PDB file of C-alpha atoms and ligand atoms in Angstrom:
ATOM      1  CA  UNK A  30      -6.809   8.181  -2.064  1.00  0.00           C
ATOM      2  CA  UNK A  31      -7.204   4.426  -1.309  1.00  0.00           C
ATOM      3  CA  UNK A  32      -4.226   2.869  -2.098  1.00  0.00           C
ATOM      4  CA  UNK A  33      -5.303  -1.299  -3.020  1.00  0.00           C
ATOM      5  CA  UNK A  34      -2.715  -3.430  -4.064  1.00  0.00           C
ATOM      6  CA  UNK A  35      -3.289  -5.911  -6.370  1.00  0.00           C
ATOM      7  CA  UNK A  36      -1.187  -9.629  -6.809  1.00  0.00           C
ATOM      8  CA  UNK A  37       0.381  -9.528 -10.356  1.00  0.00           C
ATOM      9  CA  UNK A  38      -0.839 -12.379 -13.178  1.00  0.00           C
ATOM     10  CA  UNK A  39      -3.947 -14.814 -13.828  1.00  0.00           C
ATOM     11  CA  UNK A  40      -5.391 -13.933 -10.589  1.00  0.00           C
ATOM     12  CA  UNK A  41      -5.174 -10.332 -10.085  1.00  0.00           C
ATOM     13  CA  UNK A  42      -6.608 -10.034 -13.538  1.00  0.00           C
ATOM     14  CA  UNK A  43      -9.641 -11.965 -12.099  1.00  0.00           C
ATOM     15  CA  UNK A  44      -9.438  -9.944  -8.780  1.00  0.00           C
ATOM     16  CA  UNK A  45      -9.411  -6.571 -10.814  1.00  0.00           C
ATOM     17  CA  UNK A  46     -12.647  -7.866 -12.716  1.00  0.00           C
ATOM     18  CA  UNK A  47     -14.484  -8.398  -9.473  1.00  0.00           C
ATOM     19  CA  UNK A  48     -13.398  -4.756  -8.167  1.00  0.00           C
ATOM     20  CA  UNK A  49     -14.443  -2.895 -11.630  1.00  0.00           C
ATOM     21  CA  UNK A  50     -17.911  -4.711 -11.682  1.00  0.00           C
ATOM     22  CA  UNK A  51     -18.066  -3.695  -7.985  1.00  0.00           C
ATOM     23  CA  UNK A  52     -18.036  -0.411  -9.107  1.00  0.00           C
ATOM     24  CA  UNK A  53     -14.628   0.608  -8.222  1.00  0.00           C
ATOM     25  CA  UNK A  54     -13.147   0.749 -11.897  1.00  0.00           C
ATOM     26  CA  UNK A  55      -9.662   2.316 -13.343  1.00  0.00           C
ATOM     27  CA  UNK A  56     -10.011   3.019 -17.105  1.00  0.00           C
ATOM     28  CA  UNK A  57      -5.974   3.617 -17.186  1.00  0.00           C
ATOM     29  CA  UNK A  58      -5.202  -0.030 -15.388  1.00  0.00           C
ATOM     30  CA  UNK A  59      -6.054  -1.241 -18.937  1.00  0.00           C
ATOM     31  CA  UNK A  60      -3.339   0.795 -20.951  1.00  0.00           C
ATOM     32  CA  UNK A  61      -0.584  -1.227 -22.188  1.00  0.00           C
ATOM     33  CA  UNK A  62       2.536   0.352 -20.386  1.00  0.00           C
ATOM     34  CA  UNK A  63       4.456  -1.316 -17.691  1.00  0.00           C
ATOM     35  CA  UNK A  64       3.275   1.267 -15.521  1.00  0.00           C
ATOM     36  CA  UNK A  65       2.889  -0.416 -12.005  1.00  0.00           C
ATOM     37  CA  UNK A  66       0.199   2.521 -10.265  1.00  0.00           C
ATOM     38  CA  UNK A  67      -2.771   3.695 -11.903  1.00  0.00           C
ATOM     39  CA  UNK A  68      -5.280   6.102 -10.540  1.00  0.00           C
ATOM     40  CA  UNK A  69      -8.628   7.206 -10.870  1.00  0.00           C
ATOM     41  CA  UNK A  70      -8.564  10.998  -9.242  1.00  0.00           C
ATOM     42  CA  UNK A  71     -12.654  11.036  -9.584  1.00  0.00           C
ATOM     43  CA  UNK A  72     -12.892   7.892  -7.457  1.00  0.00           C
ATOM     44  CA  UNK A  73     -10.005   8.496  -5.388  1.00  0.00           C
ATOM     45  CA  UNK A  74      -8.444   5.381  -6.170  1.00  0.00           C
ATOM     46  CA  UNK A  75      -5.090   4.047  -6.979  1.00  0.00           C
ATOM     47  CA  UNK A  76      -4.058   0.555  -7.869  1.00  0.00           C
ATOM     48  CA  UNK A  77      -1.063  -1.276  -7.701  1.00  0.00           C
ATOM     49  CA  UNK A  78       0.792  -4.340  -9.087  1.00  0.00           C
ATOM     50  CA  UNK A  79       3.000  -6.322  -6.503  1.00  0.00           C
ATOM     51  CA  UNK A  80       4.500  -9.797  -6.484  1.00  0.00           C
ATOM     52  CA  UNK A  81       1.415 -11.840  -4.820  1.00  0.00           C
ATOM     53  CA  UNK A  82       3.493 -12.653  -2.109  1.00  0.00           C
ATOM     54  CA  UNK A  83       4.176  -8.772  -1.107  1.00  0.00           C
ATOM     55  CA  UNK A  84       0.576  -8.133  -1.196  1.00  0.00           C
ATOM     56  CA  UNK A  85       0.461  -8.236   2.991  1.00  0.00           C
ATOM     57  CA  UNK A  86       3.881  -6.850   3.619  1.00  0.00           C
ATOM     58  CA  UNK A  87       2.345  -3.597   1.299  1.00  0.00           C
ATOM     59  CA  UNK A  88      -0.829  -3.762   3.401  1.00  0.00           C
ATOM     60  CA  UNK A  89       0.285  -4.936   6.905  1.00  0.00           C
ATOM     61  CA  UNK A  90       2.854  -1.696   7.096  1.00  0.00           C
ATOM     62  CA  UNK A  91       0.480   0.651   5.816  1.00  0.00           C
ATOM     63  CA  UNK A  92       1.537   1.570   1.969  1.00  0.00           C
ATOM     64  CA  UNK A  93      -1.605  -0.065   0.548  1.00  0.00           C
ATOM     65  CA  UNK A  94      -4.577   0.464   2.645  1.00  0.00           C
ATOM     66  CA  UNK A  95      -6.390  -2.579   1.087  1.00  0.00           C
ATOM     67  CA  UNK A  96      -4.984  -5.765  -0.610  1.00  0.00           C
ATOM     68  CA  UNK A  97      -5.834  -9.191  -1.888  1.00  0.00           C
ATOM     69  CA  UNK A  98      -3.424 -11.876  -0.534  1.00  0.00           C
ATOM     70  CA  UNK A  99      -3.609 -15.744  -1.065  1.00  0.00           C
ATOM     71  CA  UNK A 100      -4.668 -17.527   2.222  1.00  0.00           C
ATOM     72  CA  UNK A 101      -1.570 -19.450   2.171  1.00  0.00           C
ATOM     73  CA  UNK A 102       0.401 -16.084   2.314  1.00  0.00           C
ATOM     74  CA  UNK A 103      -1.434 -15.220   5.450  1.00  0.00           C
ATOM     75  CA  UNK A 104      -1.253 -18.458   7.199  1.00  0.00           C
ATOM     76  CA  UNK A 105       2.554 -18.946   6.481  1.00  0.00           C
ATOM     77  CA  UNK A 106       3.363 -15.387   7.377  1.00  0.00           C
ATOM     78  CA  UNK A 107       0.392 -14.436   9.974  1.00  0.00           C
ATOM     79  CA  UNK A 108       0.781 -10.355   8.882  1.00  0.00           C
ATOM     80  CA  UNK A 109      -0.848  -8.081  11.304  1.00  0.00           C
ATOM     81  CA  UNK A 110      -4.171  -7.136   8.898  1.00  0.00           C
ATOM     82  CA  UNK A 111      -7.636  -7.339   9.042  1.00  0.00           C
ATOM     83  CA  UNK A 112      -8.469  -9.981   6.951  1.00  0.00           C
ATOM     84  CA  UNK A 113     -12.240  -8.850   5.629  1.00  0.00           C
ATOM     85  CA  UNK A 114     -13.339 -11.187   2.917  1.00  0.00           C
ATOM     86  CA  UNK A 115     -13.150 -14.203   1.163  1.00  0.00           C
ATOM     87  CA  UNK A 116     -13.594 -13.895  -2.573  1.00  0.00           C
ATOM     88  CA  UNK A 117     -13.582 -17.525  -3.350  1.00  0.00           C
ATOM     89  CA  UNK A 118     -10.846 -17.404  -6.223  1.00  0.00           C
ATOM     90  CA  UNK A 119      -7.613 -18.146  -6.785  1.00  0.00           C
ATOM     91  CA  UNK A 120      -8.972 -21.515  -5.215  1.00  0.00           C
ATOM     92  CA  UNK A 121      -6.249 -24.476  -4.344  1.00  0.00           C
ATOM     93  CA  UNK A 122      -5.390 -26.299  -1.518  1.00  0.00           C
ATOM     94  CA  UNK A 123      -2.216 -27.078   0.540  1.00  0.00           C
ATOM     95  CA  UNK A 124      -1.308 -30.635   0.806  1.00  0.00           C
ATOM     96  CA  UNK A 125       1.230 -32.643   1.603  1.00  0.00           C
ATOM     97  CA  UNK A 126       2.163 -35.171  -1.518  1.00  0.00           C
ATOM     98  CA  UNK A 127       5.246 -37.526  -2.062  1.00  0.00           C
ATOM     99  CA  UNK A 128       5.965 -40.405  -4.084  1.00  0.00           C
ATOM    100  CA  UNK A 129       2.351 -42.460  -4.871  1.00  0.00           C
ATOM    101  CA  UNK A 130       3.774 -45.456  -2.707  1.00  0.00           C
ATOM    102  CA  UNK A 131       5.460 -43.246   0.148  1.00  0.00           C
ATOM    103  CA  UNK A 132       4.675 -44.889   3.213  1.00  0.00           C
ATOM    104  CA  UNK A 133       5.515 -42.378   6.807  1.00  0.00           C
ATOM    105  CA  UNK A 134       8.004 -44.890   8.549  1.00  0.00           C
ATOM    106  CA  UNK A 135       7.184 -43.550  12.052  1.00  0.00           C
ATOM    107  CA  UNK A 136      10.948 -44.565  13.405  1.00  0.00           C
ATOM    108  CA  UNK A 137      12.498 -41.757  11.988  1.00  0.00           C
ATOM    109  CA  UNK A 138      12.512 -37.854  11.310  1.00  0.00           C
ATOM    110  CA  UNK A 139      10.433 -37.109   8.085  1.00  0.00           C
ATOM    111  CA  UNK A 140      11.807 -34.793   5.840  1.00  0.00           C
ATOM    112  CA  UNK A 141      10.034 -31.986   4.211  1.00  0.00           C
ATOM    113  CA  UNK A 142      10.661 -29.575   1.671  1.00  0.00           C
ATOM    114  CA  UNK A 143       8.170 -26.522   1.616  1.00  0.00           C
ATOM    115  CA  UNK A 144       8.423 -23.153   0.349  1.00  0.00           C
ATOM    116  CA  UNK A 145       5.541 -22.864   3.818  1.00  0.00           C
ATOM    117  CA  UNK A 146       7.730 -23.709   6.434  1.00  0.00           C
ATOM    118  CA  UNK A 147       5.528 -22.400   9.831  1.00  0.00           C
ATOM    119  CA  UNK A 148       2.589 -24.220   7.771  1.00  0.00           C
ATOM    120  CA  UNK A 149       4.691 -27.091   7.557  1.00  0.00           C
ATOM    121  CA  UNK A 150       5.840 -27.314  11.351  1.00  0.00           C
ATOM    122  CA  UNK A 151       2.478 -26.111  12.394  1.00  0.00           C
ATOM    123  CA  UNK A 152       0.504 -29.353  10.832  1.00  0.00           C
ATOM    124  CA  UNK A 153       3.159 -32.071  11.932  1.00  0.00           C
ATOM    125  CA  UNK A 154       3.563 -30.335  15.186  1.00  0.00           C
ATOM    126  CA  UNK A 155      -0.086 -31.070  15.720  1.00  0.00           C
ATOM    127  CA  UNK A 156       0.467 -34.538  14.547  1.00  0.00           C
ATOM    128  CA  UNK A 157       3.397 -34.868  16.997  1.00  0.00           C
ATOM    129  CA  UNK A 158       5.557 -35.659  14.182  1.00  0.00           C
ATOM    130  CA  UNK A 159       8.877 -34.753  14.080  1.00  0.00           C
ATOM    131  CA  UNK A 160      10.271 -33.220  11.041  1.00  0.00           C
ATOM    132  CA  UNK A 161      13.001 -32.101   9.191  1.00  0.00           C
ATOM    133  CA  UNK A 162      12.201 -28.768   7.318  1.00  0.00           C
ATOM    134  CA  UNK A 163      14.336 -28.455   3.785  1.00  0.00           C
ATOM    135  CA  UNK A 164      13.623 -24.876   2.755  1.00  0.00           C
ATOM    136  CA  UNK A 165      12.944 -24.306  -0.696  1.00  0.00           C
ATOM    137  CA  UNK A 166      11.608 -21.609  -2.901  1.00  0.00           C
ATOM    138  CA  UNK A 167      10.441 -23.091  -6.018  1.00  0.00           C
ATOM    139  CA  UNK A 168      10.551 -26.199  -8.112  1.00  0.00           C
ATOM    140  CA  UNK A 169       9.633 -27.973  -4.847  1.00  0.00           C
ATOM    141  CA  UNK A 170       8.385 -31.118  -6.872  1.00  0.00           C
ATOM    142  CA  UNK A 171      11.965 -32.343  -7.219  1.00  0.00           C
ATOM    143  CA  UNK A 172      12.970 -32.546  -3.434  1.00  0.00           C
ATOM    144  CA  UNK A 173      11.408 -35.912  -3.245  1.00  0.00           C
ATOM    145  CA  UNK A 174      12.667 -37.076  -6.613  1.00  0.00           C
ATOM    146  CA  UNK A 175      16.505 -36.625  -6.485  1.00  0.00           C
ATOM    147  CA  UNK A 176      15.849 -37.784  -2.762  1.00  0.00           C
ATOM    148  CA  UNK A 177      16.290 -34.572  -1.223  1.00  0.00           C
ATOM    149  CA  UNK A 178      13.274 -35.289   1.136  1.00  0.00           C
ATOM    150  CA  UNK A 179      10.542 -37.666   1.677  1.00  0.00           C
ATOM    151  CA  UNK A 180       7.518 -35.390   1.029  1.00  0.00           C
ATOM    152  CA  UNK A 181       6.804 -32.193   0.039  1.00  0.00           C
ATOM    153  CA  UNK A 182       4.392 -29.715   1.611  1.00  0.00           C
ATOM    154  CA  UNK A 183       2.946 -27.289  -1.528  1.00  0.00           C
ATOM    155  CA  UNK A 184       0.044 -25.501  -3.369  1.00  0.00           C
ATOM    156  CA  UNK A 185      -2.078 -28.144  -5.779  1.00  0.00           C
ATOM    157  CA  UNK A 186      -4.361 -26.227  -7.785  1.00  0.00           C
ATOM    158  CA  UNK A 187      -4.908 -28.571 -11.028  1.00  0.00           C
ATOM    159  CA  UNK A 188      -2.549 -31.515  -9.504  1.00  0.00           C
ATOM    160  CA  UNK A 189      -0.543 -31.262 -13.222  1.00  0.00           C
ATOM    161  CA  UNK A 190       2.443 -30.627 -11.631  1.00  0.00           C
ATOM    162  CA  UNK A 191       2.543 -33.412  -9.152  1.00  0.00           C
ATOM    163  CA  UNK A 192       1.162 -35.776 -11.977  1.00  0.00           C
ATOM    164  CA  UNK A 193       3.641 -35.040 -14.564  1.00  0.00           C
ATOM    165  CA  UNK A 194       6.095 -35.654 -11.609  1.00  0.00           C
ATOM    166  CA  UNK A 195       4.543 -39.018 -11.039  1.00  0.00           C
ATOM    167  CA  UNK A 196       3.541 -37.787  -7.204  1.00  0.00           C
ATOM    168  CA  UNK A 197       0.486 -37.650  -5.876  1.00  0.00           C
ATOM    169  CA  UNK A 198      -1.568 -35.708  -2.732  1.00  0.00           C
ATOM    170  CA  UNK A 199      -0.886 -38.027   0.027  1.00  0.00           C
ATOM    171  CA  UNK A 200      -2.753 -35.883   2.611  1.00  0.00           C
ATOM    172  CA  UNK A 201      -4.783 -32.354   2.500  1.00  0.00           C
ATOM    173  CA  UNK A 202      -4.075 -29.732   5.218  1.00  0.00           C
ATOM    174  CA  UNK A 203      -5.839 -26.415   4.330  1.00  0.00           C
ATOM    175  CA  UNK A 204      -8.059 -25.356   1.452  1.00  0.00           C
ATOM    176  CA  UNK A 205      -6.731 -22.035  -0.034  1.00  0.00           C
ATOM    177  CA  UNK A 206      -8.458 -19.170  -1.646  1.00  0.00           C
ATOM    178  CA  UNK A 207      -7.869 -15.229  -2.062  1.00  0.00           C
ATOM    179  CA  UNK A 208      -9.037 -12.563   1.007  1.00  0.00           C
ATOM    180  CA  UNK A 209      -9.553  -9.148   0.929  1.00  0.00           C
ATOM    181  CA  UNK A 210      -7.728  -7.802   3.515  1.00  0.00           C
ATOM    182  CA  UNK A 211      -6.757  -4.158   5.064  1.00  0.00           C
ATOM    183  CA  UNK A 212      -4.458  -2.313   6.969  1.00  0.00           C
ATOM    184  CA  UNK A 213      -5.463  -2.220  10.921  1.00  0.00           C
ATOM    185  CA  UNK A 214      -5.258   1.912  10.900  1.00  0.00           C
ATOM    186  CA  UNK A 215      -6.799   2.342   7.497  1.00  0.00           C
ATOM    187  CA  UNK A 216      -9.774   0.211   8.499  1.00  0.00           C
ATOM    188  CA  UNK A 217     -10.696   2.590  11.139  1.00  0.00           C
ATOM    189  CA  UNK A 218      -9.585   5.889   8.916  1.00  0.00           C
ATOM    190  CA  UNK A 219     -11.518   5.055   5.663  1.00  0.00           C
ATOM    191  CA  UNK A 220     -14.148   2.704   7.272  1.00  0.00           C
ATOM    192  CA  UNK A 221     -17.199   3.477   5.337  1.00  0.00           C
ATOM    193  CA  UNK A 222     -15.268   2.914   1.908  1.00  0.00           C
ATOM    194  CA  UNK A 223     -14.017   0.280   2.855  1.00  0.00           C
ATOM    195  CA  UNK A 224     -17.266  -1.339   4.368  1.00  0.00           C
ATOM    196  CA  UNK A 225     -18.774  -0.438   1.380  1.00  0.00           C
ATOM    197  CA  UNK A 226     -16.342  -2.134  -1.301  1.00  0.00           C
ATOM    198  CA  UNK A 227     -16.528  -5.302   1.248  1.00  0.00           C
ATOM    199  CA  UNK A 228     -20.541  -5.109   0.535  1.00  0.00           C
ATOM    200  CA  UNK A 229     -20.276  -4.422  -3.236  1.00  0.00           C
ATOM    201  CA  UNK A 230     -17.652  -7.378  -3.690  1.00  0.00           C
ATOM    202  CA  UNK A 231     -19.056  -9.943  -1.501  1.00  0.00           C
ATOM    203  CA  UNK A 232     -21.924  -9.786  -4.288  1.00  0.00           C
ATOM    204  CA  UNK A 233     -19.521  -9.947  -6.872  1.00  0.00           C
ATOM    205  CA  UNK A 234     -18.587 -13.489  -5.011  1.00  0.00           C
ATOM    206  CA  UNK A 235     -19.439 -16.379  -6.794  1.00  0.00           C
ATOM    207  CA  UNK A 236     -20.303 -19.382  -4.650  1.00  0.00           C
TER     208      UNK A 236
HETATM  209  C1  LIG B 308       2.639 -23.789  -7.651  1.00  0.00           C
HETATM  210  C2  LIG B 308       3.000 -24.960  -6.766  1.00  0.00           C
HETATM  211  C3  LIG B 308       3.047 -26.104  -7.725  1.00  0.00           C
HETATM  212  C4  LIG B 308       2.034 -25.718  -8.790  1.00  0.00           C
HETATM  213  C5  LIG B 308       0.765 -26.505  -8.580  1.00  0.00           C
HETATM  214  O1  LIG B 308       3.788 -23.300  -8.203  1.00  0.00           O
HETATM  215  O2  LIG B 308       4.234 -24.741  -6.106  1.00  0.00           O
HETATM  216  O3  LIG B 308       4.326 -26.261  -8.278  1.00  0.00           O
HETATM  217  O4  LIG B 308       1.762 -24.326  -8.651  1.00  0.00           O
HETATM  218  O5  LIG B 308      -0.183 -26.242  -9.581  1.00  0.00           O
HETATM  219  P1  LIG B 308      -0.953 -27.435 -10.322  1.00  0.00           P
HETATM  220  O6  LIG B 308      -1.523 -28.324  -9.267  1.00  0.00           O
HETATM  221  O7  LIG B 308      -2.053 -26.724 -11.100  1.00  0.00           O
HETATM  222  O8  LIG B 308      -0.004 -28.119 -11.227  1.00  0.00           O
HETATM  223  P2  LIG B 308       3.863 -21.882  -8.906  1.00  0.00           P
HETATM  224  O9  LIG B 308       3.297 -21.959 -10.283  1.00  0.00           O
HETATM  225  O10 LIG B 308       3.198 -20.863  -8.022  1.00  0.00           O
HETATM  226  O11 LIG B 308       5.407 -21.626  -9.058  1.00  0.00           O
HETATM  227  P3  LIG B 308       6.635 -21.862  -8.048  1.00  0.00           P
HETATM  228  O12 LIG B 308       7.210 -23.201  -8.396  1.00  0.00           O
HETATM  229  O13 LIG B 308       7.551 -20.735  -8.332  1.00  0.00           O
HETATM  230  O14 LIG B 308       6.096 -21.830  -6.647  1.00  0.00           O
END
């Protein structure tokens, strides 16, 4: 069996797509249950449904062979897994966004609340910025609003959220988009599947 796990919502539904046109379908993944594993025995396949931000934990320790993670996920936590494709979904970008007229007053710490804390330190770091991480896990719009911080680092996919907040992208760090990635041991174990599935879904890629 080769165990994939799959991110849960809009996007693994879209991910799930790509892997059933690729030829590695699972007629019982479309039952309506709130089953979370679904095989197919004649493929030697079974699915999974995780939280999108398990999806490398799963993979990195070896209970999923294969996975699809966000490239934020990967970046923020730097899991030890091959990371094999890039399936050019699930597209967004990290930025850093604040107030429309925030203005960096270099004199003091900036503070920042992220829910991507190493991305976070990693960018100003390499700005020589010193910064003030606020750790949050959601909602991370209203740090700068109720004064909290000064800026927010975050996903913007649309830019709704920051517009309905009346904030706005005040700089762009890292464009974002799902991978295919696998397990270190299961890469070398199940090779030729896998190098096969990476060949059938890289055409499944849209540019
Ligand atoms: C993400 C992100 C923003 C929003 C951006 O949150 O944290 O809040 O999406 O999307 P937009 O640019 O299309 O408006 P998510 O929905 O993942 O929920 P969260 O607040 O729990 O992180």
């Amino acid at each position: 069996m080769l165990n994939i796990a799959l991110p849960k919502g809009r996007l693994g539904e879209k991910v799930l797509g790509m892997f059933e046109r690729a030829g590695f379908e699972c007629p019982a993944i479309h039952e309506e249950n709130r089953r979370l594993f679904f095989e197919n025995e004649a493929l030697g396949l079974r699915y999974f449904w995780v939280k999108p931000s398990d999806v490398s934990i799963y993979v990195e320790r070896g209970a999923a062979d294969i996975g699809v993670a966000g490239k934020d996920i990967l970046l923020e936590y730097a899991p030890d897994v091959y990371e094999l494709l890039d399936l050019n979904v699930g597209r967004c970008r990290m930025c850093v966004a604040g107030p429309k007229s925030y203005r960096d007053d270099l004199g003091r710490t900036l503070r920042v609340a992220t829910k991507f804390s190493n991305i976070a330190s990693r960018y100003y770091s390499s700005l020589g910025r010193d910064i003030d991480i606020i750790p949050l896990n959601g909602s991370i719009e209203l740090a700068p609003i109720l004064g909290l911080s000064d800026v927010i680092v975050d996903i913007v996919e649309t830019g709704t959220t920051l517009k309905e907040n009346d904030l706005a992208v005040l700089e762009t760090i890292v464009p974002i988009s799902a991978r295919l990635i696998a397990n270190k041991a299961s890469f070398v174990f199940h090779k030729t599947r896998i190098e096969a599935l990476v060949r059938a879904l890289a055409q499944e890629v849209e540019t």
